[in-house]
């Protein structure tokens, strides 16, 4: 019976895997047990942010050395979801999710992963991608032994994009295609979980009231398939870990953040008290600048413009709010939350020790 | 007996004073009653941020037209404290403080202003400036009728700097001189209020454990004297307004933010409830990136560097936390909090309708 | 018979018109003779760059005071074309074009201005705007007495945009609309001058091989009509000034820059020699990052992205090349050169004393 | 008798060594012959630019695999000088310098390398570092067989810095220490070459009229010793390559740039003609924003500020001027030119095929 463990680790720079290497060296963690990595690196989060590639190369080097499996094969089976940009209170870190199959128990937090077939540029943002993601979610649920959609806490997806979309792509602009890919993946998750009942490509980025606040999606040119990680509760896993998720109605919805921490079993009044802080194993949040240019009627200046990019504004702001509740800047906060929560809002998911 | 009123007003851009003009036109506010203006404009907050000058020019044009007093004379008696940078959840706005001398009551929130003599570049960051500010604080207290230091809630100072400091200046670098000017003004406030007992120039920017968390200081090359606004409780003013202040121990001290709102009489659990939101008249906060590069042990990336400037990081993060409690992005948040709160921390001050 | 004079003036900041004020005070220039102002201010050149508005407000205040005409009326007849962003070697400055009608001579450099009717958002980037601009060019030529299209050296246009385009606009994105407005104005100029023979709205931003390298277009939300300034040679004007223009084939076309200076009668070998430098009265250049991502096969990184904006890259690069030939950083360089020169290239126009 | 070869190679991203790998695979270049690498990566050039580390890791992996030597040992003997920031017209690329000892001839372009002993933080910017660099320059000259100082064309140094300078360091600020390290290395080069006769630590960053325009220095926390590469003319090397160097008097000194290309034997009138462009093997340039805030009397806005960093401005501007003469954006341009050319100016060095 498997047991999930979650390790929140700091990095001194995007090529620094020394803390993970030490855990492996001391036997605290087996390299072969690692099933997914989710992290924040300190780049600018844009097209010319190479901190993600640097971290991934360094991680795969370490794991290849430790497991004997080659780096390309590892990359093809191990989801590694990185988000660039640690603006403001955020701190570069990564979450390592490992599964020890020798242990386990009655009912506990479960993890499953799946990769869709490669999604060509022409299929991104179309019904084909929506179906592929929905199917991968079902596979990952099956792998984890999660039988009911309501037992899923969060689905994290790394969805593909194309740097040079061809003429058959839905948009010639890689950034538009990136948003379409996130949207299609969110629809796929929503369909598989029943959060979205009826999903078709023409609603992507249009009907923002269709969303799943259990979907957290990144997209990037560095992957060619949809990489899916499902978290939920299932029989046959070890107890000891909890997870909770809650939507944020808008960027200032501090109550929504507090609710997610409480859903994971932590007190948050409003911050997690110092005595519970080491029970916070990982936090994942998504959000977006309001598209109408104002939050609760007050004009914001998160422009996609020659000054500071809108996503950097957003991560700095949302990250600080979530960190002020968590009591640590080691929280994963990322923009681009289309169909992953209410329009202008987002979601917060908390993993904790029970 | 005078009555203080506080107006929190939006701007569509830094030259837009239309909402104030409308209040004056309808008679809701007399231009001649305006005693101080504190605002956030949407520039980058650095040396080449001209949104402050644009707003000031536009404000003085309006007031000159309405009062008949010329713009230069207005600028010499009316403190106008502007901070550039509305990163993240922050929203461009300004607070207009007006005093109607015809009304008034027993005990209430009071305001006094004073300008020090011009401070030449050679005196910035030295004992001379410290004494001048302390004296100006005493004059402003006297003007407001505040008799005890403990009745002061907040002292806002706009302190001078020099774009081209001469050889006799304490630093040849305008940005270092700017920090020294803020520090000296904070020491002056601390001395006048008894928050700092023993203050001399050699401790500026060195002994950061000497601070007053009732001092909020900006500095800039656009002023030549120390412009002081004192808020506190005094006899002979109208009731109806309250103010509260609280320190923040560090950037993630959400409890400190909540405490400031509660000190002003509002419920904050953790956000100000929707029914009380229009009682929030104004919020002023100061903070700083931790100088040791980490918050509660987690490395931050708020570097003064070729990427995003540290102050922009800071305003985006602190602003979002304060805004999430206030329920609005119209909060005044500014960096450069040397000696204005605990090292790495800051302060929050809330003005509210009782 | 009119005489054109061109004054290249520095500014200490975007609100500083003191050098112009001094010229007016000493009688060297009559405020009423000013016919157009073209300048570079030191903002970021984006949507939240308010240095243009600040300069314009300050200019109109000065001219209103000097001429007795009110500021709104001045703004409605005096083209004021500002471009934000003085990256790299560029220096904030403005060119004042004045016409003294009492003087004049046989044949010389001529200037004419015209404003189109207001262009509503729905007409931007459409055939209507193309025709309006072409008509305004013809009016400005007639006013200047320029009878042949080949005698026109340059047409500078400030074209309108809309911050919140309605549903009937050609694009809901203000930045796309801004590009469409520049493109339509360039087509209008090209039609009027015969540089483009057949121009229709569906070719805008599509057929980039249709261009006029005598068109220099800015667009912005601060104007509602197309403001046109035509420069060329005509009878009845005073001699003494020359102007030359040349296309740039790509960003590295140093030969094209040199050609423009030589066309104005200056030696440029490759720089203007020190003894001729005060004959350089004004330089206007437009350019663009190559859309295919490479210059002569070498990948460039001028991305519209979370890092440095593409237009800031472009202005810094093109500005330095032009300034290195001119021998001064006081050159007007602006991006957004759609249909204003070969794709990926641009144009340079030089005004000089003969 | 050795033969030097220079390869100018593009990269698709900072981890892309595929073009070098292909040269090695086809036998065009032996991995073991590589003696130095100098390159530009596309980061922001600041403290949080990790494109340099990513490239270095990728390079050392490739060379370790090809040579069998481990990566740490390679890094300890192979100078790898990287500069982040390809603003404007610049293009990410790297120069590979290889020496084939089997070939050679009478007199030709020679290369020598040397590493100083590790320089602790306390010795950076002090006489100790100056002497160490001078000694390493002499060793590298001896290795190359260059007997006379006047035969040296350029000395490229990668000098160390410390991220957390201790109390014994000359400055607690890593960026000041970085400038001191560059200055000390430039003094060391100048002493060894006789360009600076009398050099002591108290003149560093003070007496800017002492300089060597044959010194090109980078500093960074990623190295602990001074890594020195000397280029010059010597007996016993193969002919066929040339190199020329020239100072730039200021940022607009286009004539200085042209002079460097001519010194390498290329026509530059003003650009290198298309038929000679493939003879340009590598270009290295250094420059600086004028410290007095103006170039030839015209104010510049290259501020070290919350807006665009001064070094990004500088690289974009200088890079474009040099690229416009070279005819390609693949030129190495870097800021921080203290004592490496006239104050406010810099140097250009060109490697060409004869």
Short mmCIF file of C-alpha atoms in Angstrom, two decimals, chain B residues 21-341:
data_model
loop_
_atom_site.label_atom_id
_atom_site.label_comp_id
_atom_site.label_asym_id
_atom_site.label_seq_id
_atom_site.Cartn_x
_atom_site.Cartn_y
_atom_site.Cartn_z
CA UNK B 21 -13.06 69.69 -8.99
CA UNK B 22 -16.59 68.31 -8.88
CA UNK B 23 -16.61 68.25 -5.05
CA UNK B 24 -15.52 71.87 -5.05
CA UNK B 25 -18.05 72.80 -7.73
CA UNK B 26 -20.94 71.31 -5.78
CA UNK B 27 -19.83 73.02 -2.59
CA UNK B 28 -19.19 69.74 -0.79
CA UNK B 29 -15.62 70.87 -0.15
CA UNK B 30 -14.16 74.35 -0.04
CA UNK B 31 -10.84 74.65 -1.91
CA UNK B 32 -9.56 77.01 0.76
CA UNK B 33 -10.12 74.41 3.48
CA UNK B 34 -7.68 71.90 1.98
CA UNK B 35 -4.71 71.44 4.25
CA UNK B 36 -2.82 68.43 2.86
CA UNK B 37 -2.93 65.91 0.03
CA UNK B 38 -1.43 62.41 0.16
CA UNK B 39 -1.64 60.20 -2.90
CA UNK B 40 -0.45 57.32 -5.02
CA UNK B 41 0.23 57.83 -8.72
CA UNK B 42 0.90 55.12 -11.24
CA UNK B 43 4.52 55.75 -12.21
CA UNK B 44 7.46 53.52 -11.41
CA UNK B 45 8.38 55.39 -8.23
CA UNK B 46 11.94 56.07 -9.34
CA UNK B 47 13.98 59.07 -10.43
CA UNK B 48 12.31 59.18 -13.83
CA UNK B 49 8.78 58.93 -12.47
CA UNK B 50 7.12 62.19 -13.40
CA UNK B 51 3.58 61.22 -12.47
CA UNK B 52 4.14 63.00 -9.14
CA UNK B 53 5.11 66.29 -10.79
CA UNK B 54 2.26 66.02 -13.27
CA UNK B 55 -0.29 65.47 -10.49
CA UNK B 56 1.13 68.30 -8.41
CA UNK B 57 1.08 70.74 -11.33
CA UNK B 58 -2.53 69.79 -12.07
CA UNK B 59 -3.58 70.06 -8.42
CA UNK B 60 -1.98 73.45 -7.93
CA UNK B 61 -3.57 74.75 -11.16
CA UNK B 62 -7.00 73.71 -9.89
CA UNK B 63 -6.52 75.16 -6.44
CA UNK B 64 -5.00 78.38 -7.80
CA UNK B 65 -8.01 78.82 -10.04
CA UNK B 66 -10.45 78.09 -7.21
CA UNK B 67 -8.78 80.12 -4.45
CA UNK B 68 -7.09 82.93 -6.37
CA UNK B 69 -3.86 82.18 -4.53
CA UNK B 70 -0.96 81.64 -6.91
CA UNK B 71 0.43 78.14 -7.43
CA UNK B 72 3.86 78.87 -5.97
CA UNK B 73 2.37 80.25 -2.77
CA UNK B 74 0.06 77.22 -2.46
CA UNK B 75 2.99 74.84 -2.92
CA UNK B 76 4.88 76.62 -0.14
CA UNK B 77 2.18 76.06 2.48
CA UNK B 78 0.27 72.93 1.40
CA UNK B 79 1.99 69.56 1.94
CA UNK B 80 1.46 67.35 -1.07
CA UNK B 81 2.98 63.91 -0.47
CA UNK B 82 2.93 61.66 -3.49
CA UNK B 83 4.31 58.20 -3.91
CA UNK B 84 4.72 56.69 -7.35
CA UNK B 85 4.01 53.05 -8.05
CA UNK B 86 0.65 51.23 -7.89
CA UNK B 87 1.97 47.73 -8.46
CA UNK B 88 -0.36 44.75 -8.19
CA UNK B 89 -3.64 45.37 -6.39
CA UNK B 90 -2.93 49.04 -5.69
CA UNK B 91 -5.12 51.69 -7.27
CA UNK B 92 -4.18 55.30 -8.12
CA UNK B 93 -5.95 57.64 -5.72
CA UNK B 94 -5.44 60.59 -3.40
CA UNK B 95 -6.53 61.59 0.06
CA UNK B 96 -7.62 65.19 0.55
CA UNK B 97 -7.52 66.44 4.12
CA UNK B 98 -9.62 69.52 4.71
CA UNK B 99 -10.37 71.53 7.84
CA UNK B 100 -13.59 73.47 8.20
CA UNK B 101 -12.93 75.94 11.01
CA UNK B 102 -16.59 76.87 11.39
CA UNK B 103 -17.55 73.50 12.81
CA UNK B 104 -15.97 71.42 15.54
CA UNK B 105 -16.64 69.76 18.88
CA UNK B 106 -15.20 68.41 22.05
CA UNK B 107 -12.48 65.90 21.16
CA UNK B 108 -11.67 64.53 17.78
CA UNK B 109 -9.15 63.72 15.15
CA UNK B 110 -6.92 66.74 14.60
CA UNK B 111 -4.46 67.78 11.91
CA UNK B 112 -1.57 70.24 12.00
CA UNK B 113 0.99 71.12 9.36
CA UNK B 114 4.38 72.83 9.41
CA UNK B 115 7.26 73.43 7.03
CA UNK B 116 10.84 73.50 8.27
CA UNK B 117 13.21 76.13 6.90
CA UNK B 118 14.86 75.06 3.62
CA UNK B 119 17.36 72.26 4.23
CA UNK B 120 20.41 72.59 1.99
CA UNK B 121 22.04 69.45 0.57
CA UNK B 122 24.88 69.72 3.08
CA UNK B 123 22.43 69.44 6.01
CA UNK B 124 20.52 66.42 4.72
CA UNK B 125 21.04 63.33 6.86
CA UNK B 126 22.72 65.35 9.60
CA UNK B 127 21.85 66.55 13.08
CA UNK B 128 20.60 69.83 11.63
CA UNK B 129 17.84 68.08 9.68
CA UNK B 130 16.93 65.89 12.66
CA UNK B 131 16.41 68.99 14.82
CA UNK B 132 14.51 70.86 12.12
CA UNK B 133 12.06 68.02 11.69
CA UNK B 134 11.59 67.61 15.44
CA UNK B 135 10.86 71.32 15.69
CA UNK B 136 8.41 71.22 12.78
CA UNK B 137 6.58 68.30 14.41
CA UNK B 138 6.22 70.34 17.61
CA UNK B 139 4.87 73.31 15.65
CA UNK B 140 2.38 71.15 13.78
CA UNK B 141 1.24 69.57 17.07
CA UNK B 142 0.78 73.02 18.57
CA UNK B 143 -1.20 74.17 15.55
CA UNK B 144 -3.46 71.14 15.91
CA UNK B 145 -3.81 71.62 19.63
CA UNK B 146 -2.31 68.21 20.38
CA UNK B 147 -0.69 68.58 23.77
CA UNK B 148 0.69 65.12 24.53
CA UNK B 149 3.02 63.03 22.37
CA UNK B 150 0.96 59.91 23.05
CA UNK B 151 -2.04 61.54 21.36
CA UNK B 152 -0.25 61.65 18.05
CA UNK B 153 -1.31 58.84 15.69
CA UNK B 154 0.93 59.50 12.69
CA UNK B 155 3.38 62.04 11.38
CA UNK B 156 3.73 62.13 7.62
CA UNK B 157 6.82 63.96 6.34
CA UNK B 158 7.97 64.86 2.87
CA UNK B 159 11.71 65.38 3.26
CA UNK B 160 14.05 67.05 0.76
CA UNK B 161 16.81 65.58 -1.36
CA UNK B 162 19.23 66.94 -3.95
CA UNK B 163 19.64 65.68 -7.48
CA UNK B 164 23.28 66.77 -7.65
CA UNK B 165 24.63 66.71 -4.10
CA UNK B 166 27.74 68.88 -3.80
CA UNK B 167 31.03 67.85 -2.21
CA UNK B 168 29.80 68.91 1.24
CA UNK B 169 26.86 66.48 1.12
CA UNK B 170 26.91 63.34 3.24
CA UNK B 171 26.76 61.19 0.10
CA UNK B 172 27.40 61.97 -3.57
CA UNK B 173 24.73 59.43 -4.56
CA UNK B 174 21.23 60.98 -4.67
CA UNK B 175 19.63 57.68 -3.72
CA UNK B 176 21.77 57.27 -0.63
CA UNK B 177 21.04 60.87 0.30
CA UNK B 178 17.35 60.13 -0.17
CA UNK B 179 17.56 57.28 2.35
CA UNK B 180 19.54 59.48 4.75
CA UNK B 181 16.90 62.18 4.46
CA UNK B 182 14.11 59.72 5.28
CA UNK B 183 16.15 58.39 8.19
CA UNK B 184 16.88 61.84 9.61
CA UNK B 185 13.23 62.82 9.34
CA UNK B 186 12.20 59.60 11.12
CA UNK B 187 14.68 60.41 13.88
CA UNK B 188 13.22 63.92 14.13
CA UNK B 189 9.72 62.53 14.47
CA UNK B 190 10.89 59.92 16.98
CA UNK B 191 12.61 62.57 19.10
CA UNK B 192 9.59 64.87 19.09
CA UNK B 193 7.26 62.02 20.07
CA UNK B 194 9.60 60.33 22.54
CA UNK B 195 9.71 57.12 20.48
CA UNK B 196 13.44 57.60 20.05
CA UNK B 197 15.22 58.99 23.05
CA UNK B 198 18.68 59.64 21.82
CA UNK B 199 19.23 60.36 18.14
CA UNK B 200 22.34 61.43 16.35
CA UNK B 201 23.36 61.41 12.72
CA UNK B 202 25.91 58.62 13.06
CA UNK B 203 23.12 56.16 13.90
CA UNK B 204 21.18 56.87 10.71
CA UNK B 205 20.79 53.73 8.60
CA UNK B 206 23.03 51.95 11.12
CA UNK B 207 21.09 51.34 14.32
CA UNK B 208 17.84 50.16 12.77
CA UNK B 209 16.44 49.18 16.14
CA UNK B 210 15.78 52.82 16.83
CA UNK B 211 12.52 53.61 15.15
CA UNK B 212 9.17 55.28 15.47
CA UNK B 213 6.26 53.41 14.05
CA UNK B 214 4.29 56.61 14.02
CA UNK B 215 6.59 58.15 11.40
CA UNK B 216 5.86 57.80 7.67
CA UNK B 217 8.49 59.51 5.54
CA UNK B 218 8.93 60.14 1.82
CA UNK B 219 11.82 62.07 0.37
CA UNK B 220 12.27 63.63 -3.03
CA UNK B 221 14.10 66.26 -4.99
CA UNK B 222 10.89 68.16 -5.64
CA UNK B 223 10.83 69.73 -2.14
CA UNK B 224 13.46 71.87 -0.45
CA UNK B 225 12.07 71.91 3.10
CA UNK B 226 10.70 69.24 5.41
CA UNK B 227 6.92 69.28 5.01
CA UNK B 228 5.19 67.88 8.09
CA UNK B 229 1.61 66.71 8.65
CA UNK B 230 0.66 65.57 12.15
CA UNK B 231 -2.47 63.54 12.91
CA UNK B 232 -3.67 62.95 16.46
CA UNK B 233 -6.43 63.43 18.96
CA UNK B 234 -7.10 66.81 20.50
CA UNK B 235 -9.74 68.89 22.19
CA UNK B 236 -11.71 71.37 20.19
CA UNK B 237 -12.17 69.28 17.10
CA UNK B 238 -15.27 67.59 15.76
CA UNK B 239 -15.86 63.94 16.62
CA UNK B 240 -16.70 61.36 13.99
CA UNK B 241 -13.30 60.33 12.68
CA UNK B 242 -10.90 57.81 14.15
CA UNK B 243 -7.39 56.67 13.37
CA UNK B 244 -5.32 53.70 14.42
CA UNK B 245 -1.78 52.61 13.83
CA UNK B 246 0.13 49.36 14.33
CA UNK B 247 3.60 48.10 13.51
CA UNK B 248 4.31 45.22 11.15
CA UNK B 249 7.04 42.90 12.41
CA UNK B 250 7.86 41.76 8.91
CA UNK B 251 6.35 41.76 5.43
CA UNK B 252 4.14 38.73 6.19
CA UNK B 253 2.76 40.13 9.45
CA UNK B 254 -0.90 39.96 8.48
CA UNK B 255 -1.79 40.17 12.17
CA UNK B 256 -0.18 43.62 12.34
CA UNK B 257 -2.29 44.82 9.43
CA UNK B 258 -5.45 43.50 11.04
CA UNK B 259 -4.48 45.19 14.32
CA UNK B 260 -4.23 48.60 12.66
CA UNK B 261 -7.73 48.29 11.22
CA UNK B 262 -9.09 47.18 14.57
CA UNK B 263 -7.32 50.10 16.27
CA UNK B 264 -9.35 52.44 14.07
CA UNK B 265 -12.58 50.86 15.25
CA UNK B 266 -13.28 48.64 12.27
CA UNK B 267 -13.90 44.92 12.42
CA UNK B 268 -11.30 43.05 10.39
CA UNK B 269 -11.93 39.32 10.45
CA UNK B 270 -9.62 39.20 8.57
CA UNK B 271 -11.04 41.62 5.98
CA UNK B 272 -13.14 44.66 6.75
CA UNK B 273 -16.70 43.42 6.21
CA UNK B 274 -18.54 44.75 3.16
CA UNK B 275 -20.96 46.75 5.30
CA UNK B 276 -18.09 48.74 6.86
CA UNK B 277 -16.05 49.29 3.72
CA UNK B 278 -17.21 52.83 3.09
CA UNK B 279 -16.01 53.74 6.59
CA UNK B 280 -12.40 53.21 5.43
CA UNK B 281 -11.33 56.79 4.67
CA UNK B 282 -7.65 56.28 4.11
CA UNK B 283 -4.83 53.82 4.72
CA UNK B 284 -1.10 54.60 4.89
CA UNK B 285 1.50 51.84 5.07
CA UNK B 286 5.28 51.69 4.92
CA UNK B 287 7.54 48.68 4.56
CA UNK B 288 10.87 47.41 3.36
CA UNK B 289 12.49 44.30 1.89
CA UNK B 290 14.43 42.49 4.62
CA UNK B 291 18.05 43.52 4.26
CA UNK B 292 19.38 40.05 5.05
CA UNK B 293 17.72 38.66 1.91
CA UNK B 294 15.26 36.34 3.62
CA UNK B 295 11.87 36.54 5.29
CA UNK B 296 11.44 34.07 8.16
CA UNK B 297 14.37 32.14 6.71
CA UNK B 298 13.05 31.89 3.15
CA UNK B 299 15.18 33.70 0.58
CA UNK B 300 13.46 36.57 -1.21
CA UNK B 301 14.44 38.05 -4.58
CA UNK B 302 13.62 41.71 -3.99
CA UNK B 303 16.96 42.83 -5.35
CA UNK B 304 17.99 46.34 -6.27
CA UNK B 305 18.99 45.06 -9.66
CA UNK B 306 18.76 45.09 -13.44
CA UNK B 307 15.53 43.16 -13.18
CA UNK B 308 12.58 44.47 -11.21
CA UNK B 309 13.51 47.13 -8.65
CA UNK B 310 13.23 46.16 -4.98
CA UNK B 311 10.77 48.95 -4.18
CA UNK B 312 8.41 47.81 -6.92
CA UNK B 313 8.48 44.27 -5.52
CA UNK B 314 7.83 45.64 -2.05
CA UNK B 315 4.93 47.91 -2.94
CA UNK B 316 3.25 45.15 -4.91
CA UNK B 317 3.53 42.67 -2.04
CA UNK B 318 2.76 44.92 0.93
CA UNK B 319 0.07 46.73 -1.03
CA UNK B 320 -1.78 43.52 -1.78
CA UNK B 321 -1.75 42.37 1.85
CA UNK B 322 -3.04 45.71 3.12
CA UNK B 323 -5.60 45.94 0.30
CA UNK B 324 -6.89 42.44 1.02
CA UNK B 325 -7.73 43.53 4.57
CA UNK B 326 -9.04 46.99 3.57
CA UNK B 327 -11.20 45.54 0.82
CA UNK B 328 -9.94 48.14 -1.65
CA UNK B 329 -6.78 48.81 -3.63
CA UNK B 330 -6.97 52.50 -2.75
CA UNK B 331 -4.31 52.29 -0.05
CA UNK B 332 -1.14 54.39 0.17
CA UNK B 333 1.80 52.01 0.35
CA UNK B 334 5.36 53.16 0.06
CA UNK B 335 8.81 51.70 0.55
CA UNK B 336 11.82 53.19 2.22
CA UNK B 337 10.76 52.56 5.83
CA UNK B 338 14.12 53.11 7.53
CA UNK B 339 13.57 53.79 11.26
CA UNK B 340 9.78 53.88 10.65
CA UNK B 341 9.11 50.46 12.10
#
